[in-house]
Amino acid sequence: MRGFAAAPQPVEDADHGGSSGGSSMIEKKGITLRGVPLYLDMQATTPMDPRVIDAMLPFMTEQFGNPHSRTHLYGWESEEAVEDARAKIARLIGADPKEIIFTSGATESNNTAIKGVAMYYKDKKRHVITTQTEHKCVLDSCRWLQQRGWDVTYLPVRPDGMLDMSVLEAAIRPDTALVSVMAVNNEIGVVQPISEIGALCRSKGVFFHTDGAQAVGKLPLDVNASKIDLLSLSGHKIYGPKGVGALYVRRRPRVRMEPLMSGGGQERGLRSGTVPTPLVVGLGAACEVAARDMQSDLAHVRRLEERLRTGITSQLQGVMLNGPSDLALRYPGNLNLSFAYVEGESLIMGLKEIAVSSGSACTSASLEPSYVLRALGVEEELAHTSIRYGMGRFTTDAEVDRAIDMTVSHVNKLREMSPLWEMVQEGVDIKSIQWAQH
Amino acid sequence: MAAANEARTLFRALLREGKRFPNYNLRDFIQRRAKESFRESAGVTDPSAVQSLLKRGREELELVKRQSTVYGLYGRKFKNVLELDLKFKPNTPAASSA
């Protein structure tokens, strides 16, 4: 049917010699795997592109100089590479290279933007606006401000995850310093109306920060067209290295901020510390490749999402899409589905040959349902059974087909064991049942 | 046309060298992307644009050669579950079987 006639077998009794030439099994965390799982968790992180590794290697071998050294070749060649990378990042988002600051990742960029701007303008402006579905690092930075006396508004979102512009407009006050809304959500892939938010903020004289970790390099984004004042981006979400990111800080009209890191005054004094040349070169290369491959990547991911979504929903009932169904409003590389009458943890455990997650990597360790799904108003049971499939540049059709087969067979298997599913099939309305009190 | 001949040679070499990656996803990506790029570039007639495309093609071929060696040295010992089931027989370079 899809080229995989063989039904997925339980790992324990699988005896595939394969081309690895042995019966060697992978054992980790008490789980035995017969091979490396398929990777469908591209929102958690992406593998590095070989073009990125190729750009980085010279700076991990002989060209090891400190880019801030002014007196010798080692420093000069590193500085040149760092500035070249800065220009590549700026080009991808339509910025000036002088507006790019290197950080350790999107978490640091978000912290710097939110706390830094709020602290600089604290005498006149004591209010910050964000949404309930932001990444933990944005919410936690806002919490930090709240504990120090700032007022924070956490805006609700619509059931498809979109921010309502009228809700935002009503929340803006004369003392609002900053609005922070992420461009693409990491759990459900919803694309927020960034340009409209930017235009509104500019007209009200409020700075606009956006967390672009899941958007930059994947969707077209221009800081001037969208009137973005601060933009966070991350290396490892765009096939670059982990441990590096950048913050775009607008120069005209100028955004002032207090640095979180004190020291040698690198990066215009906003982020002290030696710039890590190999990582920064990798980030630059990742941005250059992303700019060049964006249309190809996007078309590829759109095709895969269509294949995965229709493959699963054509074979299973009771599958709910979390996030907007309109693909103009959702990044297609992110498909978040809930399976009714299936226990989420059991499903994830059953799908151990596919690396997927139930939500963000930061919160996947807890048994609590995702706060993002709860903010959308997804029922607790369904929020517990969500699976996020993340596809990207290196995902193949065969992997998607395998994910469909595995998901369908495991959901069916778990439902066969579920008394609730049996009752639903018999036409009993589960919600009408009065469960006995104990 | 010398340029068209060189483009064909480059295309075939990219496909061949791309198969040397021990990683399944990268092998697949290089085949797909090489075909896409060469199809896109087929209609280019401007001589300077053709030259810059050929230059990039040559550079990318060298990059694929270098990186397939790196992946051969540092690749995993275990295969991807898909490869096991497909009884995939990649053109494994000497480095990864060592």
mmCIF file of C-alpha atoms in Angstrom, chain A residues 124-399:
data_model
loop_
_atom_site.group_PDB
_atom_site.id
_atom_site.type_symbol
_atom_site.label_atom_id
_atom_site.label_comp_id
_atom_site.label_asym_id
_atom_site.label_seq_id
_atom_site.Cartn_x
_atom_site.Cartn_y
_atom_site.Cartn_z
ATOM 1 C CA LYS A 124 8.065 55.860 32.927
ATOM 2 C CA LYS A 125 6.680 52.548 31.766
ATOM 3 C CA ARG A 126 5.721 49.691 34.038
ATOM 4 C CA HIS A 127 3.520 47.497 31.870
ATOM 5 C CA VAL A 128 4.329 44.560 29.564
ATOM 6 C CA ILE A 129 1.931 42.592 27.349
ATOM 7 C CA THR A 130 2.378 39.003 26.199
ATOM 8 C CA THR A 131 0.168 35.999 25.427
ATOM 9 C CA GLN A 132 -0.687 32.855 27.398
ATOM 10 C CA THR A 133 0.807 30.595 24.723
ATOM 11 C CA GLU A 134 4.332 32.037 24.685
ATOM 12 C CA HIS A 135 7.401 29.922 25.283
ATOM 13 C CA LYS A 136 8.308 29.287 28.939
ATOM 14 C CA CYS A 137 11.296 31.640 28.780
ATOM 15 C CA VAL A 138 9.088 34.581 27.798
ATOM 16 C CA LEU A 139 6.473 33.768 30.431
ATOM 17 C CA ASP A 140 9.146 33.302 33.066
ATOM 18 C CA SER A 141 10.864 36.592 32.171
ATOM 19 C CA CYS A 142 7.482 38.309 32.544
ATOM 20 C CA ARG A 143 6.964 36.578 35.882
ATOM 21 C CA TRP A 144 10.377 37.914 36.942
ATOM 22 C CA LEU A 145 9.254 41.451 36.080
ATOM 23 C CA GLN A 146 5.975 40.961 37.950
ATOM 24 C CA GLN A 147 7.848 39.968 41.083
ATOM 25 C CA ARG A 148 9.737 43.270 40.813
ATOM 26 C CA GLY A 149 6.647 45.424 40.532
ATOM 27 C CA TRP A 150 5.822 45.502 36.825
ATOM 28 C CA ASP A 151 2.307 44.923 35.584
ATOM 29 C CA VAL A 152 2.032 42.081 33.060
ATOM 30 C CA THR A 153 -0.998 41.264 30.894
ATOM 31 C CA TYR A 154 -1.146 37.678 29.628
ATOM 32 C CA LEU A 155 -3.565 37.842 26.703
ATOM 33 C CA PRO A 156 -5.836 34.886 25.933
ATOM 34 C CA VAL A 157 -5.856 33.490 22.389
ATOM 35 C CA ARG A 158 -8.645 32.204 20.168
ATOM 36 C CA PRO A 159 -9.365 28.418 20.093
ATOM 37 C CA ASP A 160 -7.121 28.073 17.025
ATOM 38 C CA GLY A 161 -4.276 29.806 18.863
ATOM 39 C CA MET A 162 -4.461 33.151 17.031
ATOM 40 C CA LEU A 163 -4.206 36.392 18.933
ATOM 41 C CA ASP A 164 -7.215 38.642 18.444
ATOM 42 C CA MET A 165 -6.045 42.116 17.397
ATOM 43 C CA SER A 166 -8.916 43.862 19.208
ATOM 44 C CA VAL A 167 -7.945 42.087 22.458
ATOM 45 C CA LEU A 168 -4.379 43.327 22.027
ATOM 46 C CA GLU A 169 -5.439 46.861 21.180
ATOM 47 C CA ALA A 170 -7.650 47.043 24.266
ATOM 48 C CA ALA A 171 -4.772 45.902 26.483
ATOM 49 C CA ILE A 172 -2.298 48.607 25.417
ATOM 50 C CA ARG A 173 -1.985 51.387 28.004
ATOM 51 C CA PRO A 174 -0.052 54.671 28.069
ATOM 52 C CA ASP A 175 2.537 53.034 30.346
ATOM 53 C CA THR A 176 3.004 49.912 28.210
ATOM 54 C CA ALA A 177 6.698 49.491 27.427
ATOM 55 C CA LEU A 178 6.683 46.301 25.391
ATOM 56 C CA VAL A 179 4.471 43.811 23.592
ATOM 57 C CA SER A 180 5.990 40.330 23.168
ATOM 58 C CA VAL A 181 4.213 37.881 20.845
ATOM 59 C CA MET A 182 5.905 34.873 19.268
ATOM 60 C CA ALA A 183 5.889 34.600 15.471
ATOM 61 C CA VAL A 184 5.276 30.832 15.241
ATOM 62 C CA ASN A 185 4.152 28.761 18.211
ATOM 63 C CA ASN A 186 6.433 25.855 19.102
ATOM 64 C CA GLU A 187 3.625 23.439 19.984
ATOM 65 C CA ILE A 188 0.846 24.076 17.474
ATOM 66 C CA GLY A 189 2.642 26.039 14.754
ATOM 67 C CA VAL A 190 0.134 28.906 14.640
ATOM 68 C CA VAL A 191 1.521 31.947 12.793
ATOM 69 C CA GLN A 192 0.565 35.159 14.590
ATOM 70 C CA PRO A 193 -0.363 38.291 12.588
ATOM 71 C CA ILE A 194 3.082 39.805 13.135
ATOM 72 C CA SER A 195 2.745 42.661 10.627
ATOM 73 C CA GLU A 196 -0.563 43.812 12.091
ATOM 74 C CA ILE A 197 0.821 43.636 15.628
ATOM 75 C CA GLY A 198 3.904 45.577 14.508
ATOM 76 C CA ALA A 199 1.814 48.293 12.870
ATOM 77 C CA LEU A 200 -0.432 48.607 15.924
ATOM 78 C CA CYS A 201 2.516 48.809 18.340
ATOM 79 C CA ARG A 202 4.302 51.415 16.212
ATOM 80 C CA SER A 203 1.163 53.558 16.088
ATOM 81 C CA LYS A 204 0.863 53.408 19.887
ATOM 82 C CA GLY A 205 4.549 54.055 20.534
ATOM 83 C CA VAL A 206 5.085 50.649 22.150
ATOM 84 C CA PHE A 207 8.077 48.435 21.383
ATOM 85 C CA PHE A 208 7.278 45.121 19.711
ATOM 86 C CA HIS A 209 9.353 42.039 20.477
ATOM 87 C CA THR A 210 8.778 38.731 18.711
ATOM 88 C CA ASP A 211 10.245 35.326 19.499
ATOM 89 C CA GLY A 212 11.124 34.098 16.030
ATOM 90 C CA ALA A 213 12.869 30.866 17.059
ATOM 91 C CA GLN A 214 10.396 28.689 15.135
ATOM 92 C CA ALA A 215 9.824 31.157 12.307
ATOM 93 C CA VAL A 216 13.112 32.671 11.136
ATOM 94 C CA GLY A 217 14.560 30.786 8.176
ATOM 95 C CA LYS A 218 11.369 28.778 7.715
ATOM 96 C CA LEU A 219 8.890 31.482 6.711
ATOM 97 C CA PRO A 220 9.650 34.812 5.036
ATOM 98 C CA LEU A 221 10.164 37.475 7.704
ATOM 99 C CA ASP A 222 11.253 41.103 7.353
ATOM 100 C CA VAL A 223 11.791 43.282 10.411
ATOM 101 C CA ASN A 224 11.067 46.522 8.532
ATOM 102 C CA ALA A 225 8.006 45.327 6.629
ATOM 103 C CA SER A 226 6.538 43.949 9.879
ATOM 104 C CA LYS A 227 7.747 46.853 12.064
ATOM 105 C CA ILE A 228 9.477 44.518 14.515
ATOM 106 C CA ASP A 229 11.653 46.277 17.113
ATOM 107 C CA LEU A 230 13.262 43.219 18.711
ATOM 108 C CA LEU A 231 13.500 39.703 17.286
ATOM 109 C CA SER A 232 14.923 36.567 18.914
ATOM 110 C CA LEU A 233 16.296 33.711 16.878
ATOM 111 C CA SER A 234 18.013 30.429 17.588
ATOM 112 C CA GLY A 235 20.674 28.410 15.766
ATOM 113 C CA HIS A 236 19.550 24.874 16.489
ATOM 114 C CA LYS A 237 16.017 25.319 15.203
ATOM 115 C CA ILE A 238 17.299 26.143 11.720
ATOM 116 C CA TYR A 239 19.847 23.346 11.167
ATOM 117 C CA GLY A 240 22.578 25.320 12.919
ATOM 118 C CA PRO A 241 24.525 24.623 16.118
ATOM 119 C CA LYS A 242 23.109 24.560 19.649
ATOM 120 C CA GLY A 243 24.269 27.181 22.117
ATOM 121 C CA VAL A 244 24.026 30.171 19.806
ATOM 122 C CA GLY A 245 21.296 32.593 18.860
ATOM 123 C CA ALA A 246 20.866 36.237 18.062
ATOM 124 C CA LEU A 247 18.795 39.227 19.039
ATOM 125 C CA TYR A 248 17.828 41.865 16.525
ATOM 126 C CA VAL A 249 17.614 45.300 18.188
ATOM 127 C CA ARG A 250 16.264 48.137 16.066
ATOM 128 C CA ARG A 251 18.428 51.272 15.736
ATOM 129 C CA ARG A 252 15.889 53.606 14.096
ATOM 130 C CA PRO A 253 13.699 54.366 16.024
ATOM 131 C CA ARG A 254 16.220 53.335 18.606
ATOM 132 C CA VAL A 255 15.395 50.646 21.167
ATOM 133 C CA ARG A 256 17.382 51.134 24.357
ATOM 134 C CA MET A 257 17.933 48.383 26.851
ATOM 135 C CA GLU A 258 19.908 47.386 29.897
ATOM 136 C CA PRO A 259 22.325 44.500 29.369
ATOM 137 C CA LEU A 260 21.891 41.370 31.518
ATOM 138 C CA MET A 261 25.558 40.453 31.195
ATOM 139 C CA SER A 262 28.299 42.748 32.480
ATOM 140 C CA GLY A 263 31.881 42.494 31.277
ATOM 141 C CA GLY A 264 34.094 43.507 28.397
ATOM 142 C CA GLY A 265 31.375 45.384 26.567
ATOM 143 C CA GLN A 266 31.245 43.163 23.482
ATOM 144 C CA GLU A 267 28.226 43.319 21.154
ATOM 145 C CA ARG A 268 27.680 47.089 21.615
ATOM 146 C CA GLY A 269 27.796 46.580 25.370
ATOM 147 C CA LEU A 270 24.547 44.634 25.291
ATOM 148 C CA ARG A 271 26.071 41.178 25.655
ATOM 149 C CA SER A 272 29.526 40.917 27.168
ATOM 150 C CA GLY A 273 31.553 37.757 26.766
ATOM 151 C CA THR A 274 33.803 36.443 23.995
ATOM 152 C CA VAL A 275 31.787 35.770 20.861
ATOM 153 C CA PRO A 276 32.049 32.013 20.106
ATOM 154 C CA THR A 277 33.419 32.157 16.554
ATOM 155 C CA PRO A 278 32.606 28.557 15.423
ATOM 156 C CA LEU A 279 29.020 28.751 16.692
ATOM 157 C CA VAL A 280 28.416 32.178 15.220
ATOM 158 C CA VAL A 281 29.882 31.091 11.870
ATOM 159 C CA GLY A 282 27.521 28.103 12.016
ATOM 160 C CA LEU A 283 24.540 30.351 12.709
ATOM 161 C CA GLY A 284 25.530 32.581 9.788
ATOM 162 C CA ALA A 285 25.858 29.594 7.463
ATOM 163 C CA ALA A 286 22.503 28.224 8.646
ATOM 164 C CA CYS A 287 20.853 31.572 7.854
ATOM 165 C CA GLU A 288 22.495 31.774 4.431
ATOM 166 C CA VAL A 289 21.339 28.227 3.583
ATOM 167 C CA ALA A 290 17.856 28.934 4.960
ATOM 168 C CA ALA A 291 17.511 32.025 2.778
ATOM 169 C CA ARG A 292 18.574 30.088 -0.303
ATOM 170 C CA ASP A 293 16.530 26.928 0.422
ATOM 171 C CA MET A 294 13.431 28.518 1.980
ATOM 172 C CA GLN A 295 11.061 27.972 -0.956
ATOM 173 C CA SER A 296 12.270 24.432 -1.499
ATOM 174 C CA ASP A 297 12.045 23.596 2.229
ATOM 175 C CA LEU A 298 8.591 25.091 2.544
ATOM 176 C CA ALA A 299 7.228 23.229 -0.486
ATOM 177 C CA HIS A 300 8.750 19.977 0.818
ATOM 178 C CA VAL A 301 7.303 20.410 4.315
ATOM 179 C CA ARG A 302 3.880 21.365 2.902
ATOM 180 C CA ARG A 303 3.797 18.186 0.862
ATOM 181 C CA LEU A 304 4.820 16.040 3.837
ATOM 182 C CA GLU A 305 2.265 17.645 6.162
ATOM 183 C CA GLU A 306 -0.519 17.000 3.682
ATOM 184 C CA ARG A 307 0.602 13.379 3.336
ATOM 185 C CA LEU A 308 0.819 12.830 7.094
ATOM 186 C CA ARG A 309 -2.418 14.584 8.004
ATOM 187 C CA THR A 310 -4.566 12.939 5.331
ATOM 188 C CA GLY A 311 -2.825 9.605 5.904
ATOM 189 C CA ILE A 312 -3.801 9.584 9.585
ATOM 190 C CA THR A 313 -7.242 11.207 9.375
ATOM 191 C CA SER A 314 -8.363 9.013 6.462
ATOM 192 C CA GLN A 315 -7.718 5.895 8.539
ATOM 193 C CA LEU A 316 -8.723 7.010 12.027
ATOM 194 C CA GLN A 317 -11.809 8.587 13.534
ATOM 195 C CA GLY A 318 -11.675 10.929 16.489
ATOM 196 C CA VAL A 319 -8.515 12.818 15.492
ATOM 197 C CA MET A 320 -8.469 16.524 16.335
ATOM 198 C CA LEU A 321 -6.054 19.059 14.888
ATOM 199 C CA ASN A 322 -4.680 21.468 17.470
ATOM 200 C CA GLY A 323 -4.108 24.871 15.909
ATOM 201 C CA PRO A 324 -5.580 26.463 12.780
ATOM 202 C CA SER A 325 -6.650 24.146 9.967
ATOM 203 C CA ASP A 326 -5.986 26.931 7.448
ATOM 204 C CA LEU A 327 -2.422 26.334 6.329
ATOM 205 C CA ALA A 328 -1.950 30.044 5.695
ATOM 206 C CA LEU A 329 -2.146 30.447 9.482
ATOM 207 C CA ARG A 330 0.023 27.498 10.494
ATOM 208 C CA TYR A 331 3.615 26.529 9.779
ATOM 209 C CA PRO A 332 3.121 23.162 8.053
ATOM 210 C CA GLY A 333 6.253 21.588 9.537
ATOM 211 C CA ASN A 334 4.339 21.390 12.808
ATOM 212 C CA LEU A 335 1.351 19.045 12.998
ATOM 213 C CA ASN A 336 -0.206 18.653 16.452
ATOM 214 C CA LEU A 337 -2.948 16.040 16.708
ATOM 215 C CA SER A 338 -5.059 14.755 19.602
ATOM 216 C CA PHE A 339 -6.433 11.214 19.544
ATOM 217 C CA ALA A 340 -9.696 10.736 21.420
ATOM 218 C CA TYR A 341 -9.978 7.769 23.822
ATOM 219 C CA VAL A 342 -6.273 7.054 23.787
ATOM 220 C CA GLU A 343 -3.959 7.536 26.738
ATOM 221 C CA GLY A 344 -1.229 9.892 25.584
ATOM 222 C CA GLU A 345 1.692 8.412 27.503
ATOM 223 C CA SER A 346 0.841 4.901 26.275
ATOM 224 C CA LEU A 347 0.740 6.157 22.707
ATOM 225 C CA ILE A 348 4.118 7.897 22.948
ATOM 226 C CA MET A 349 5.624 4.774 24.550
ATOM 227 C CA GLY A 350 4.099 2.631 21.797
ATOM 228 C CA LEU A 351 5.593 4.870 19.152
ATOM 229 C CA LYS A 352 9.134 4.412 20.383
ATOM 230 C CA GLU A 353 10.443 3.864 16.859
ATOM 231 C CA ILE A 354 9.374 7.403 16.007
ATOM 232 C CA ALA A 355 10.919 10.306 17.898
ATOM 233 C CA VAL A 356 7.917 12.546 18.503
ATOM 234 C CA SER A 357 6.814 14.470 21.559
ATOM 235 C CA SER A 358 3.597 15.415 23.226
ATOM 236 C CA GLY A 359 4.448 19.098 23.203
ATOM 237 C CA SER A 360 7.488 21.195 23.960
ATOM 238 C CA ALA A 361 10.671 19.501 25.102
ATOM 239 C CA CYS A 362 10.838 21.801 28.134
ATOM 240 C CA THR A 363 7.590 20.496 29.579
ATOM 241 C CA SER A 364 7.457 16.979 28.156
ATOM 242 C CA ALA A 365 8.973 15.550 31.349
ATOM 243 C CA SER A 366 5.868 16.464 33.333
ATOM 244 C CA LEU A 367 2.613 14.568 33.183
ATOM 245 C CA GLU A 368 0.659 17.819 33.157
ATOM 246 C CA PRO A 369 -1.109 18.533 29.868
ATOM 247 C CA SER A 370 0.396 21.334 27.809
ATOM 248 C CA TYR A 371 -0.446 24.865 29.009
ATOM 249 C CA VAL A 372 -0.568 25.938 25.368
ATOM 250 C CA LEU A 373 -3.358 23.463 24.577
ATOM 251 C CA ARG A 374 -5.190 24.410 27.776
ATOM 252 C CA ALA A 375 -5.023 28.087 26.745
ATOM 253 C CA LEU A 376 -6.773 27.109 23.494
ATOM 254 C CA GLY A 377 -9.545 25.551 25.536
ATOM 255 C CA VAL A 378 -8.701 21.970 24.519
ATOM 256 C CA GLU A 379 -10.407 19.529 26.906
ATOM 257 C CA GLU A 380 -8.099 17.954 29.468
ATOM 258 C CA GLU A 381 -8.494 14.409 28.044
ATOM 259 C CA LEU A 382 -7.629 15.557 24.549
ATOM 260 C CA ALA A 383 -4.771 17.742 25.746
ATOM 261 C CA HIS A 384 -3.324 14.603 27.350
ATOM 262 C CA THR A 385 -3.303 12.680 24.053
ATOM 263 C CA SER A 386 -1.646 15.250 21.841
ATOM 264 C CA ILE A 387 1.276 14.353 19.638
ATOM 265 C CA ARG A 388 3.401 16.887 17.836
ATOM 266 C CA TYR A 389 4.892 15.704 14.549
ATOM 267 C CA GLY A 390 7.736 17.955 13.441
ATOM 268 C CA MET A 391 8.952 17.750 9.868
ATOM 269 C CA GLY A 392 11.751 19.585 8.136
ATOM 270 C CA ARG A 393 14.399 19.762 5.450
ATOM 271 C CA PHE A 394 15.715 16.227 5.999
ATOM 272 C CA THR A 395 12.414 14.417 6.608
ATOM 273 C CA THR A 396 11.541 11.871 3.910
ATOM 274 C CA ASP A 397 8.292 10.554 2.441
ATOM 275 C CA ALA A 398 9.145 7.063 3.691
ATOM 276 C CA GLU A 399 9.473 8.384 7.251
#
